[in-house]
Amino acid sequence: ISGVLYISANEDEDKIKFHNNIYKQIKITTDTYDNLNSETWWFKVKTGGIVLFPSSLTHNVESVTSKDIRISLAFNTFLTGTLKDNKALTELKLNKD
């Protein structure tokens, strides 16, 4: 999992953009785009906010155009432990090894 912690951000201007680069044999066009059917999507960010996303997801930010300074800390992390339930046959064990 990748993430970005925004230590200082301009809520009116700063945002992170994600790109869905998965090849699609069939593309259905629409007149109304949202975060589920778009190939790119912006998310506004704010000071103290954190954004988590799959590390395989292409992303970028634009250059700062205001006089404010954007300070962010980008990172990658890994899940460990057990997710879901063994009795429901949905268990997934994520080990440190």
Short mmCIF file of C-alpha atoms in Angstrom, two decimals:
data_model
loop_
_atom_site.label_atom_id
_atom_site.label_comp_id
_atom_site.label_asym_id
_atom_site.label_seq_id
_atom_site.Cartn_x
_atom_site.Cartn_y
_atom_site.Cartn_z
CA ILE A 1 0.00 0.00 0.00
CA SER A 2 1.29 3.47 -0.86
CA GLY A 3 0.32 6.61 0.97
CA VAL A 4 0.82 10.33 1.25
CA LEU A 5 0.57 12.33 4.47
CA TYR A 6 -0.07 16.02 3.88
CA ILE A 7 1.83 17.99 6.53
CA SER A 8 0.96 21.34 4.93
CA ALA A 9 -1.46 21.75 2.04
CA ASN A 10 -3.65 24.40 0.45
CA GLU A 11 -7.18 22.93 0.61
CA ASP A 12 -8.34 25.08 -2.31
CA GLU A 13 -5.57 24.14 -4.74
CA ASP A 14 -3.67 20.99 -3.75
CA LYS A 15 -4.87 17.63 -5.03
CA ILE A 16 -3.61 14.20 -6.06
CA LYS A 17 -4.55 12.62 -9.37
CA PHE A 18 -4.91 8.89 -9.99
CA HIS A 19 -4.76 7.12 -13.36
CA ASN A 20 -6.37 3.81 -14.25
CA ASN A 21 -3.95 2.40 -16.81
CA ILE A 22 -5.57 -1.03 -17.06
CA TYR A 23 -6.07 -2.11 -20.67
CA LYS A 24 -9.75 -2.36 -21.56
CA GLN A 25 -10.84 -4.29 -24.65
CA ILE A 26 -14.26 -2.67 -24.43
CA LYS A 27 -14.81 0.91 -23.30
CA ILE A 28 -18.31 2.14 -22.56
CA THR A 29 -18.69 5.88 -22.98
CA THR A 30 -20.74 7.99 -20.62
CA ASP A 31 -21.92 11.56 -20.29
CA THR A 32 -21.46 11.58 -16.52
CA TYR A 33 -18.04 10.67 -15.15
CA ASP A 34 -17.31 9.73 -11.55
CA ASN A 35 -14.54 7.98 -9.60
CA LEU A 36 -15.84 4.54 -10.67
CA ASN A 37 -15.93 4.99 -14.45
CA SER A 38 -13.16 7.53 -15.13
CA GLU A 39 -9.63 6.74 -16.29
CA THR A 40 -8.32 9.66 -14.20
CA TRP A 41 -9.71 11.26 -11.06
CA TRP A 42 -8.61 14.13 -8.75
CA PHE A 43 -8.90 14.11 -4.96
CA LYS A 44 -8.51 17.34 -3.02
CA VAL A 45 -6.18 17.10 -0.02
CA LYS A 46 -5.82 19.07 3.19
CA THR A 47 -3.32 19.58 5.98
CA GLY A 48 -3.25 16.53 8.25
CA GLY A 49 -4.95 14.36 5.64
CA ILE A 50 -3.65 11.00 4.55
CA VAL A 51 -4.37 9.22 1.27
CA LEU A 52 -3.84 5.44 0.96
CA PHE A 53 -3.97 3.60 -2.37
CA PRO A 54 -2.68 0.45 -4.09
CA SER A 55 1.01 0.81 -4.96
CA SER A 56 0.28 -0.30 -8.53
CA LEU A 57 -1.98 2.74 -9.11
CA THR A 58 -0.29 5.45 -11.19
CA HIS A 59 -0.56 8.88 -9.56
CA ASN A 60 0.81 12.40 -9.76
CA VAL A 61 0.48 15.91 -8.34
CA GLU A 62 0.75 19.22 -10.15
CA SER A 63 3.30 21.90 -9.35
CA VAL A 64 2.36 24.41 -6.68
CA THR A 65 1.03 27.58 -8.32
CA SER A 66 0.19 29.56 -5.17
CA LYS A 67 2.55 31.19 -2.67
CA ASP A 68 1.68 28.48 -0.13
CA ILE A 69 4.15 25.67 0.49
CA ARG A 70 2.95 22.08 0.15
CA ILE A 71 4.76 19.63 2.42
CA SER A 72 3.97 15.94 2.06
CA LEU A 73 5.48 12.65 3.12
CA ALA A 74 5.05 9.77 0.67
CA PHE A 75 5.53 6.19 1.85
CA ASN A 76 4.96 2.50 1.12
CA THR A 77 3.83 -0.02 3.72
CA PHE A 78 2.75 -3.64 3.94
CA LEU A 79 -0.17 -5.30 5.71
CA THR A 80 0.49 -8.13 8.15
CA GLY A 81 -1.84 -10.26 10.23
CA THR A 82 -5.08 -12.03 9.43
CA LEU A 83 -7.92 -10.54 7.42
CA LYS A 84 -11.53 -11.79 7.43
CA ASP A 85 -12.72 -15.07 8.96
CA ASN A 86 -11.65 -18.71 8.71
CA LYS A 87 -15.15 -20.05 9.44
CA ALA A 88 -16.61 -18.01 6.56
CA LEU A 89 -13.81 -19.24 4.27
CA THR A 90 -12.66 -15.68 3.69
CA GLU A 91 -9.49 -15.78 5.80
CA LEU A 92 -6.29 -14.34 4.38
CA LYS A 93 -3.06 -14.59 6.39
CA LEU A 94 -0.46 -11.95 5.65
CA ASN A 95 2.81 -12.89 7.33
CA LYS A 96 5.87 -10.76 8.00
CA ASP A 97 8.16 -13.39 6.43
#
